[in-house]
Amino acid sequence: MRKVALVGAGVTRFGVRKASYRDLVWEAGKACFDSAPAVRPRDLEGLVVGSVMPERTAFQSHISSMAAEALGITPSALSARTEHMCASGTVGIRYAYAFIAAGLADLVMVLGVEKLNQPAADEAILNMGTGVDRDWEACYGLTAPPCFALAAQKHMARYGTTEEQLALVGVKNHAHATRNPNAHFQKGATLEQVMGSRMIASPLRLFMCSPITDGAAAVILASEDRARDLTDRPVWIRGTGQALDGFTLTSLHEDYAHWPAMKRAAESAYRMAGIGPADVDLAEVHDCFAIAEIIAYEELGFCEKGEGGGFVAKGRSDYGGEVVVNPRGGLMGCGHPLGATGVAQAAEVYAQLRAEAGPRQVPDARIGLAHNNSGMGEHVVMIYGREAA
Amino acid sequence: MAYFRAVDPFPLESADQNKLHEFYEYLAADRLVTTCCGSCRRLAWPPRGFCPECLSDHFEWVDLPHEGTVHGFSIQETGLPAGFRAPVVFAIVTVGGLRIFGPVVGADPVALRVGDTVRFAPIRVADDSKGLARHLVAFAPGARPA
Ligand SMILES: [Zn+2]
């Protein structure tokens, strides 16, 4: 397989945006092209768009062609949309990676976009129900919070994880987001504010959850030869893995704090990259809820199973610790525009490994990991490196 | 609810929309059933159109017990989708060795515990666009009255 690198990345402002779905496509595309002056739209051979529910939020399907036209791209090798709920963006990066690694394309953009906020707030939440099983789950009004609450309850009962430890994930990621001008939330949150925010699904309070956010992000992937031509600091894709335990809640491991698919996805990515968890300098993990980041520490191998609560409480996942987790502010601080999230994670790793992350720069970052999940049973992991191998 | 008539989150349950329509017909008659593979006799939840173990698509409907045990639950207090009112008690209930997801309706959320007995208590939801009744699996606190 050929080596593949990121050679450009751009992100829109995330938040409740006064912008249409197409506006967000334009913003992310322009930001990405602005970051890669050697690449023009007509140079791209492909576009993959990660987007979950434009049919419901923008009455729009046929997304990759719509976005290609908006951006002035005329794909000659690859045009596709990826939909995999919250992991759609990273799944799109894997598609583009595989095409380029296989020699079927040399230069491909991956763009993630979502316009989740609607004039009726409860409709925006209803739309999120399309990500769970209509016949057996969504029909009861199920969306993500009660599912992750089950995991949090189990983790607390089994390992003694506390509400304060869950809250500290929110405090850390909201603090990181204050240094990210594109984040949905930029004011930070104290422990008291997180612990006192309103209950969504016990024990998960508002500031332990990611919000409903609009946004888009784009990255450009290139084959080795093209990458070295286009930039002096390409960021290399070193490894990737994906694994699924199941779709419906009742098909997952009966211990809801145990996510075997995440461990398998990480092991595949580490093996391919030839590194281990101790080599990771920064990790963009899928903190859709605070418990998800705590379980991610464990399943990604940053600490032992059950130690995740103490890992955040002791500062081991913050600047000065063993691995900086969610330096851009995570899904809790930046927001979670589903299809855009995984691409925005890649954009953050790109900036960090090029030492362009400004006030949130992780010192001497060489290896970055990105993790997306779609529910508790489906996980995707990417490993990026400053060096090709 | 006129807005939701075309595509709402409730399954289309009738025979002209769904090969598993008998499941819903049993539900309307207060029976909880699932598919049992006619070849290897594996019991599935949710009901299946074919068996991934032996690939048979011959299945029988078998009745499940009307009592189960709460395996885990969470209560959503805010942020429910359009058309749903908080709080909702979402539960995983062990019924006849299967894990079944559904709401516990009429529960005192403060009193409910993992391990509690709950009973099958199907609910009627919005009619479909042709005006046909639709029912879903749900549970209520406590054992089934004798
Ligand atoms: Zn069978």
Coordinates of C-alpha atoms and ligand atoms in Angstrom, one line a residue:
Chain A
M1 CA 0.0 0.0 0.0
R2 CA 1.1 3.6 -0.7
K3 CA 1.6 6.1 2.1
V4 CA -1.0 8.8 2.5
A5 CA -0.8 12.1 4.3
L6 CA -3.0 15.1 5.2
V7 CA -1.9 18.2 3.3
G8 CA -4.6 20.7 4.3
A9 CA -7.3 21.2 6.8
G10 CA -10.0 23.8 7.6
V11 CA -12.8 24.1 10.1
T12 CA -15.9 26.4 10.3
R13 CA -16.9 28.1 13.5
F14 CA -19.0 25.5 15.4
G15 CA -22.2 26.5 17.2
V16 CA -25.8 27.5 16.6
R17 CA -25.0 29.0 13.2
K18 CA -27.0 31.5 11.2
A19 CA -26.0 29.6 8.1
S20 CA -27.5 27.1 5.7
Y21 CA -26.2 23.6 5.0
R22 CA -24.6 24.9 1.8
D23 CA -23.1 27.9 3.6
L24 CA -21.3 25.5 5.9
V25 CA -20.0 23.5 3.0
W26 CA -18.6 26.7 1.4
E27 CA -17.0 27.9 4.7
A28 CA -15.2 24.6 5.4
G29 CA -14.1 24.2 1.8
K30 CA -12.7 27.7 1.6
A31 CA -10.9 27.3 5.0
C32 CA -9.3 24.1 3.8
F33 CA -8.2 25.5 0.5
D34 CA -6.8 28.6 2.3
S35 CA -4.7 26.3 4.4
A36 CA -3.2 24.6 1.3
P37 CA -2.2 27.3 -1.2
A38 CA -0.7 24.8 -3.6
V39 CA -4.1 23.0 -4.1
R40 CA -6.9 24.4 -6.2
P41 CA -10.4 22.9 -6.4
R42 CA -9.8 21.7 -10.0
D43 CA -6.8 19.8 -8.8
L44 CA -8.8 17.4 -6.6
E45 CA -9.7 14.0 -8.0
G46 CA -12.2 13.2 -5.4
L47 CA -14.5 14.3 -2.7
V48 CA -16.0 12.3 0.1
V49 CA -18.7 13.9 2.3
G50 CA -19.5 12.7 5.8
S51 CA -23.0 13.8 6.7
V52 CA -25.7 12.0 8.7
M53 CA -29.1 13.5 8.2
P54 CA -29.3 16.2 5.5
E55 CA -32.5 14.5 4.3
R56 CA -34.2 15.5 7.5
T57 CA -32.4 18.8 8.3
A58 CA -31.9 20.3 4.8
F59 CA -34.3 18.2 2.6
Q60 CA -31.2 17.2 0.6
S61 CA -29.6 14.0 -0.4
H62 CA -27.1 13.5 -3.3
I63 CA -24.7 15.3 -1.0
S64 CA -21.3 14.7 -2.5
S65 CA -22.3 16.0 -5.9
M66 CA -24.0 19.1 -4.4
A67 CA -20.9 19.8 -2.3
A68 CA -18.5 19.2 -5.2
E69 CA -20.4 21.7 -7.4
A70 CA -20.5 24.2 -4.5
L71 CA -16.7 23.9 -4.1
G72 CA -15.8 23.8 -7.8
I73 CA -14.5 20.2 -7.6
T74 CA -15.1 17.9 -10.6
P75 CA -14.3 14.4 -9.3
S76 CA -12.5 12.1 -11.7
A77 CA -11.7 9.2 -9.4
L78 CA -13.9 9.2 -6.2
S79 CA -17.2 10.8 -5.2
A80 CA -19.2 9.4 -2.3
R81 CA -21.1 10.2 0.9
T82 CA -20.4 8.4 4.1
E83 CA -23.1 8.0 6.7
H84 CA -22.2 6.2 9.9
M85 CA -24.0 8.4 12.5
C86 CA -21.5 10.1 14.7
A87 CA -18.4 8.5 13.1
S88 CA -19.4 9.5 9.5
G89 CA -16.4 11.9 9.2
T90 CA -13.7 9.5 10.2
V91 CA -15.3 6.7 8.1
G92 CA -15.0 9.2 5.2
I93 CA -11.3 9.7 5.9
R94 CA -10.9 5.9 5.8
Y95 CA -12.5 5.7 2.4
A96 CA -10.3 8.4 1.0
Y97 CA -7.3 6.8 2.6
A98 CA -8.0 3.4 1.1
F99 CA -8.6 4.8 -2.4
I100 CA -5.2 6.7 -2.3
A101 CA -3.3 3.9 -0.6
A102 CA -4.6 1.5 -3.3
G103 CA -3.5 3.8 -6.1
L104 CA -7.0 4.7 -7.3
A105 CA -6.6 8.4 -6.6
D106 CA -3.8 10.9 -5.6
L107 CA -5.6 13.9 -4.1
V108 CA -9.0 13.7 -2.4
M109 CA -10.9 16.1 -0.1
V110 CA -13.0 14.7 2.8
L111 CA -15.6 17.2 4.1
G112 CA -17.9 16.6 7.0
V113 CA -21.0 18.8 7.5
E114 CA -24.1 18.9 9.6
K115 CA -26.8 21.6 10.1
L116 CA -28.5 20.1 13.1
N117 CA -30.2 23.1 14.7
Q118 CA -33.8 23.6 13.4
P119 CA -36.3 26.4 14.1
A120 CA -38.0 23.8 16.4
A121 CA -35.5 22.5 19.0
D122 CA -37.5 19.3 19.8
E123 CA -37.4 18.5 16.1
A124 CA -33.6 18.7 16.1
I125 CA -33.7 16.1 18.9
L126 CA -36.3 14.0 17.1
N127 CA -33.9 13.8 14.1
M128 CA -31.2 12.4 16.3
G129 CA -33.5 9.5 16.9
T130 CA -32.8 8.3 13.3
G131 CA -29.4 7.1 14.6
V132 CA -31.0 4.4 16.7
D133 CA -33.2 1.5 15.7
R134 CA -36.6 2.9 14.6
D135 CA -38.6 -0.3 15.2
W136 CA -37.1 -1.2 18.6
E137 CA -35.6 2.0 20.2
A138 CA -36.4 5.4 18.4
C139 CA -40.1 4.6 18.6
Y140 CA -39.9 5.2 22.4
G141 CA -38.1 8.6 22.0
L142 CA -34.6 7.1 22.6
T143 CA -31.6 9.2 21.7
A144 CA -28.1 8.9 23.0
P145 CA -28.2 10.4 26.5
P146 CA -30.0 7.5 28.3
C147 CA -27.7 5.0 26.6
F148 CA -24.5 6.6 27.8
A149 CA -26.2 7.1 31.2
L150 CA -26.4 3.3 31.5
A151 CA -22.7 3.1 30.9
A152 CA -22.0 5.8 33.4
Q153 CA -24.1 4.1 36.1
K154 CA -22.4 0.8 35.5
H155 CA -18.9 2.4 35.6
M156 CA -19.7 4.1 38.9
A157 CA -21.2 0.9 40.4
R158 CA -18.3 -1.3 39.3
Y159 CA -15.2 0.9 39.6
G160 CA -16.3 3.6 42.1
T161 CA -16.1 6.3 39.5
T162 CA -17.7 9.5 40.9
E163 CA -19.9 12.2 39.6
E164 CA -17.1 14.6 40.3
Q165 CA -14.8 12.7 38.0
L166 CA -17.4 12.8 35.3
A167 CA -17.7 16.5 35.8
L168 CA -13.9 17.0 35.6
V169 CA -14.0 15.7 32.0
G170 CA -16.4 18.6 31.3
V171 CA -14.2 21.1 33.2
K172 CA -11.1 20.0 31.3
N173 CA -12.7 20.1 27.8
H174 CA -14.5 23.3 28.4
A175 CA -11.2 24.8 29.5
H176 CA -9.5 23.6 26.4
A177 CA -12.3 25.1 24.3
T178 CA -11.6 28.6 25.6
R179 CA -8.4 28.4 23.5
N180 CA -10.3 27.4 20.4
P181 CA -11.9 30.3 18.5
N182 CA -14.0 27.8 16.5
A183 CA -15.5 26.1 19.5
H184 CA -19.3 26.2 20.3
F185 CA -18.5 27.1 24.0
Q186 CA -15.6 29.4 24.8
K187 CA -16.4 30.6 28.4
G188 CA -15.1 27.5 30.3
A189 CA -17.1 25.9 33.1
T190 CA -16.2 25.4 36.8
L191 CA -16.6 22.2 38.7
E192 CA -19.5 23.8 40.5
Q193 CA -21.2 24.9 37.2
V194 CA -20.8 21.4 35.7
M195 CA -22.1 19.6 38.9
G196 CA -24.9 22.1 39.2
S197 CA -26.1 22.0 35.5
R198 CA -29.4 20.5 34.8
M199 CA -29.9 16.7 34.8
I200 CA -30.3 15.2 31.3
A201 CA -30.2 11.5 32.1
S202 CA -28.8 10.5 35.5
P203 CA -25.9 10.8 36.2
L204 CA -25.2 12.9 33.1
R205 CA -25.8 16.6 33.5
L206 CA -25.9 19.2 30.7
F207 CA -22.2 20.1 30.9
M208 CA -21.3 16.4 30.8
C209 CA -23.0 16.2 27.3
S210 CA -22.1 17.5 23.9
P211 CA -24.6 20.1 22.5
I212 CA -26.6 20.2 19.3
T213 CA -24.2 22.0 17.0
D214 CA -23.9 23.2 13.4
G215 CA -20.6 23.1 11.6
A216 CA -18.3 21.7 8.9
A217 CA -14.7 20.7 8.5
A218 CA -12.5 19.6 5.6
V219 CA -9.2 17.9 5.1
I220 CA -7.2 17.1 1.9
L221 CA -5.5 13.7 1.6
A222 CA -2.6 13.1 -0.8
S223 CA -0.4 10.2 -2.0
E224 CA 3.2 10.3 -0.8
D225 CA 4.6 11.9 -3.9
R226 CA 1.9 14.6 -4.2
A227 CA 2.1 15.2 -0.4
R228 CA 5.8 16.0 -0.5
D229 CA 5.2 18.3 -3.5
L230 CA 2.4 20.2 -1.8
T231 CA 3.8 20.8 1.6
D232 CA 7.1 20.5 3.6
R233 CA 5.2 19.2 6.6
P234 CA 2.7 16.5 5.6
V235 CA 0.9 14.7 8.5
W236 CA 1.0 11.0 7.8
I237 CA -1.8 8.5 8.3
R238 CA 0.0 5.7 10.2
G239 CA -2.8 3.4 11.2
T240 CA -6.5 2.9 11.3
G241 CA -9.0 0.5 12.7
Q242 CA -12.7 0.0 12.9
A243 CA -14.8 -2.5 14.9
L244 CA -18.4 -3.1 15.7
D245 CA -20.1 -4.9 18.6
G246 CA -23.7 -4.2 17.6
F247 CA -26.3 -1.7 16.7
T248 CA -29.1 -2.0 19.2
L249 CA -28.6 -1.5 22.9
T250 CA -29.6 -5.0 23.7
S251 CA -27.1 -6.5 21.3
L252 CA -24.1 -4.9 23.1
H253 CA -22.0 -6.4 25.9
E254 CA -24.3 -6.8 28.9
D255 CA -21.9 -4.7 31.0
Y256 CA -22.5 -1.3 29.4
A257 CA -19.2 0.1 30.7
H258 CA -17.3 -2.4 28.7
W259 CA -16.8 -1.5 25.0
P260 CA -14.8 -4.3 23.4
A261 CA -15.1 -2.9 19.9
M262 CA -13.2 0.2 20.9
K263 CA -10.3 -1.9 22.1
R264 CA -10.3 -4.0 18.9
A265 CA -10.4 -0.9 16.7
A266 CA -7.5 0.6 18.7
E267 CA -5.4 -2.6 18.6
S268 CA -5.8 -2.7 14.8
A269 CA -4.7 0.9 14.5
Y270 CA -1.7 0.6 16.9
R271 CA -0.5 -2.6 15.2
M272 CA -0.7 -0.9 11.8
A273 CA 1.1 2.2 13.1
G274 CA 3.8 0.1 14.9
I275 CA 3.2 2.1 18.1
G276 CA 1.5 1.7 21.5
P277 CA -0.6 3.8 23.7
A278 CA 2.4 5.3 25.5
D279 CA 3.6 6.8 22.2
V280 CA 0.5 8.9 21.8
D281 CA 1.1 12.6 22.5
L282 CA -2.4 13.9 22.0
A283 CA -5.7 12.2 21.4
E284 CA -8.9 13.6 20.0
V285 CA -11.5 11.2 21.5
H286 CA -15.3 11.0 21.2
D287 CA -16.4 12.7 24.4
C288 CA -20.1 12.9 23.3
F289 CA -20.7 12.3 27.0
A290 CA -18.2 12.5 29.9
I291 CA -18.4 8.8 30.5
A292 CA -17.3 8.1 26.9
E293 CA -14.0 9.9 27.4
I294 CA -13.4 8.0 30.7
I295 CA -14.0 4.7 29.0
A296 CA -11.9 5.8 26.0
Y297 CA -8.8 6.2 28.3
E298 CA -9.3 2.6 29.3
E299 CA -10.1 1.0 26.0
L300 CA -7.4 2.9 24.1
G301 CA -4.9 1.6 26.6
F302 CA -3.9 4.9 28.3
C303 CA -4.8 3.4 31.7
E304 CA -6.1 0.1 33.1
K305 CA -9.8 -0.8 33.0
G306 CA -11.6 1.0 35.8
E307 CA -9.0 3.6 36.3
G308 CA -10.5 6.2 33.9
G309 CA -12.1 8.3 36.6
G310 CA -8.8 8.7 38.4
F311 CA -6.9 9.3 35.2
V312 CA -8.8 12.6 34.5
A313 CA -8.9 13.6 38.2
K314 CA -5.1 13.4 38.5
G315 CA -4.6 15.5 35.4
R316 CA -3.0 12.6 33.4
S317 CA -5.2 13.5 30.3
D318 CA -4.4 17.2 30.4
Y319 CA -1.4 19.4 29.5
G320 CA 1.6 18.3 31.6
G321 CA 0.1 14.8 31.9
E322 CA 0.8 11.6 29.9
V323 CA -1.5 12.4 26.9
V324 CA -3.4 15.6 26.1
V325 CA -6.9 14.4 25.4
N326 CA -9.2 16.7 23.4
P327 CA -6.9 19.8 23.1
R328 CA -9.5 21.6 20.8
G329 CA -12.2 21.1 23.5
G330 CA -13.7 17.9 22.4
L331 CA -17.3 17.3 21.5
M332 CA -18.4 18.8 24.8
G333 CA -16.6 22.1 24.3
C334 CA -16.6 22.4 20.4
G335 CA -20.0 20.8 19.9
H336 CA -20.8 17.8 17.8
P337 CA -22.0 18.4 14.3
L338 CA -22.1 14.7 13.7
G339 CA -20.5 14.2 10.2
A340 CA -18.1 17.2 10.8
T341 CA -16.7 15.9 14.1
G342 CA -14.3 13.3 12.8
V343 CA -13.0 15.6 10.2
A344 CA -12.5 18.4 12.7
Q345 CA -10.6 15.9 14.9
A346 CA -8.3 15.2 11.9
A347 CA -7.9 19.0 11.3
E348 CA -6.8 19.4 15.0
V349 CA -4.3 16.6 14.8
Y350 CA -3.0 18.2 11.5
A351 CA -2.5 21.5 13.3
Q352 CA -0.9 19.9 16.4
L353 CA 1.6 17.8 14.4
R354 CA 2.6 20.8 12.3
A355 CA 3.1 22.9 15.5
E356 CA 0.4 25.3 14.3
A357 CA -2.1 24.9 17.2
G358 CA -1.2 28.3 18.8
P359 CA -2.3 28.6 22.4
R360 CA -3.4 25.0 22.7
Q361 CA -0.3 23.5 21.1
V362 CA 0.8 20.2 22.7
P363 CA 4.6 20.6 23.1
D364 CA 6.6 18.5 20.6
A365 CA 3.6 16.6 19.4
R366 CA 4.7 13.7 17.2
I367 CA 1.9 11.2 17.3
G368 CA -1.8 12.0 17.4
L369 CA -4.8 9.6 17.7
A370 CA -8.4 10.3 16.7
H371 CA -11.3 8.3 17.8
N372 CA -15.0 8.4 16.8
N373 CA -17.8 6.3 17.9
S374 CA -21.4 5.7 16.6
G375 CA -23.1 4.7 19.8
M376 CA -21.4 2.6 22.4
G377 CA -20.8 -0.4 20.2
E378 CA -19.2 1.0 17.1
H379 CA -15.7 2.6 17.0
V380 CA -13.2 4.0 14.5
V381 CA -9.6 4.9 15.4
M382 CA -7.0 6.8 13.3
I383 CA -3.3 7.3 14.2
Y384 CA -1.4 10.2 12.6
G385 CA 2.4 10.9 12.7
R386 CA 4.7 13.7 12.0
E387 CA 7.0 11.1 10.4
A388 CA 5.9 8.7 7.7
A389 CA 6.9 5.7 9.7
Chain B
M1 CA -49.3 15.6 15.2
A2 CA -50.4 16.2 11.6
Y3 CA -46.7 17.1 10.8
F4 CA -45.5 13.6 11.6
R5 CA -47.9 11.7 9.4
A6 CA -45.5 11.0 6.6
V7 CA -42.4 9.8 8.4
D8 CA -42.6 9.5 12.2
P9 CA -40.4 7.4 14.5
F10 CA -43.1 4.6 15.0
P11 CA -42.7 1.5 12.9
L12 CA -45.2 0.8 10.1
E13 CA -46.9 -2.3 11.6
S14 CA -49.5 -3.4 9.1
A15 CA -49.4 -6.4 6.8
D16 CA -49.0 -4.3 3.7
Q17 CA -45.9 -2.6 5.2
N18 CA -44.2 -5.1 7.3
K19 CA -43.4 -8.9 7.1
L20 CA -43.3 -9.0 10.9
H21 CA -46.9 -7.7 11.1
E22 CA -48.0 -10.7 13.2
F23 CA -45.7 -9.5 16.0
Y24 CA -47.8 -6.4 16.2
E25 CA -51.1 -8.2 15.9
Y26 CA -50.0 -10.4 18.9
L27 CA -49.0 -7.2 20.7
A28 CA -52.5 -5.7 20.2
A29 CA -53.9 -8.9 21.7
D30 CA -51.7 -8.4 24.8
R31 CA -49.2 -11.2 23.8
L32 CA -45.4 -10.8 23.8
V33 CA -43.9 -13.0 21.2
T34 CA -40.7 -13.4 19.3
T35 CA -39.2 -15.5 16.5
C36 CA -37.9 -19.0 17.1
C37 CA -35.8 -20.4 14.2
G38 CA -37.8 -23.3 12.7
S39 CA -34.5 -25.1 12.0
C40 CA -32.0 -24.6 14.8
R41 CA -34.6 -23.4 17.4
R42 CA -32.6 -20.3 18.4
L43 CA -34.7 -17.6 20.0
A44 CA -34.1 -14.1 18.8
W45 CA -34.7 -10.6 20.2
P46 CA -35.7 -8.5 18.3
P47 CA -37.6 -10.8 16.0
R48 CA -35.7 -11.7 12.8
G49 CA -36.5 -12.3 9.2
F50 CA -33.9 -15.0 8.9
C51 CA -31.5 -16.9 11.2
P52 CA -27.8 -15.8 10.9
E53 CA -26.7 -19.1 12.5
C54 CA -28.3 -21.6 10.1
L55 CA -29.7 -19.2 7.4
S56 CA -33.2 -20.6 7.7
D57 CA -36.0 -18.2 7.0
H58 CA -38.6 -20.5 8.5
F59 CA -39.6 -19.2 11.9
E60 CA -42.3 -19.6 14.4
W61 CA -43.8 -17.1 16.8
V62 CA -43.4 -18.2 20.4
D63 CA -44.8 -16.6 23.5
L64 CA -42.4 -15.0 26.1
P65 CA -43.1 -14.7 29.8
H66 CA -45.1 -11.6 30.8
E67 CA -42.7 -10.8 33.7
G68 CA -39.1 -9.7 33.6
T69 CA -36.3 -8.3 35.6
V70 CA -34.8 -4.9 35.2
H71 CA -31.2 -5.3 34.0
G72 CA -30.5 -1.6 33.8
F73 CA -32.4 1.6 33.3
S74 CA -31.9 5.3 32.9
I75 CA -34.4 8.2 33.3
Q76 CA -34.3 11.0 30.8
E77 CA -35.5 14.2 32.5
T78 CA -35.1 16.7 29.7
G79 CA -34.2 16.9 26.0
L80 CA -36.8 14.4 24.7
P81 CA -37.6 14.4 21.0
A82 CA -40.7 16.1 19.6
G83 CA -43.8 14.2 20.5
F84 CA -42.4 12.6 23.7
R85 CA -42.8 14.0 27.2
A86 CA -40.3 13.7 30.0
P87 CA -39.5 11.9 32.2
V88 CA -39.2 8.6 30.4
V89 CA -37.8 5.6 32.1
F90 CA -35.8 3.7 29.5
A91 CA -35.1 0.1 30.6
I92 CA -33.3 -3.1 29.6
V93 CA -35.5 -5.9 30.9
T94 CA -34.4 -9.6 31.0
V95 CA -37.4 -11.6 29.8
G96 CA -37.0 -15.4 29.4
G97 CA -33.3 -15.1 29.0
L98 CA -33.5 -12.3 26.4
R99 CA -32.6 -8.6 26.9
I100 CA -35.5 -6.4 25.7
F101 CA -35.5 -2.7 25.5
G102 CA -38.6 -0.6 26.4
P103 CA -40.0 2.1 28.7
V104 CA -41.3 1.3 32.2
V105 CA -44.5 3.2 32.2
G106 CA -46.1 4.5 35.4
A107 CA -43.0 3.8 37.5
D108 CA -42.0 5.9 40.4
P109 CA -38.4 6.7 39.1
V110 CA -37.2 7.2 42.7
A111 CA -38.3 3.7 43.8
L112 CA -37.3 1.7 40.7
R113 CA -34.2 -0.5 41.2
V114 CA -32.1 -2.8 39.1
G115 CA -33.4 -6.3 39.8
D116 CA -37.0 -5.2 40.2
T117 CA -39.7 -7.3 38.6
V118 CA -41.7 -5.6 35.9
R119 CA -44.6 -6.8 33.8
F120 CA -45.3 -6.7 30.1
A121 CA -47.8 -3.8 29.5
P122 CA -48.0 -2.9 25.8
I123 CA -48.8 0.7 24.8
R124 CA -50.8 2.2 22.0
V125 CA -49.0 5.1 20.1
A126 CA -50.1 7.3 17.2
D127 CA -52.1 5.7 14.5
D128 CA -50.4 5.3 11.1
S129 CA -51.3 7.6 8.2
K130 CA -54.2 5.2 7.2
G131 CA -55.6 5.4 10.7
L132 CA -54.6 1.9 11.7
A133 CA -53.7 1.5 15.4
R134 CA -50.1 0.9 16.4
H135 CA -48.7 -0.7 19.5
L136 CA -45.3 -1.0 21.1
V137 CA -43.8 -3.2 23.8
A138 CA -43.6 -1.6 27.2
F139 CA -43.4 -2.6 30.8
A140 CA -45.1 -1.5 34.1
P141 CA -43.7 -1.8 37.6
G142 CA -44.5 -4.9 39.7
A143 CA -45.5 -8.5 38.9
R144 CA -48.5 -9.5 36.8
P145 CA -51.7 -9.7 38.8
A146 CA -52.6 -13.4 39.3
Ligands
ZN1 ZN -31.4 -21.2 12.9

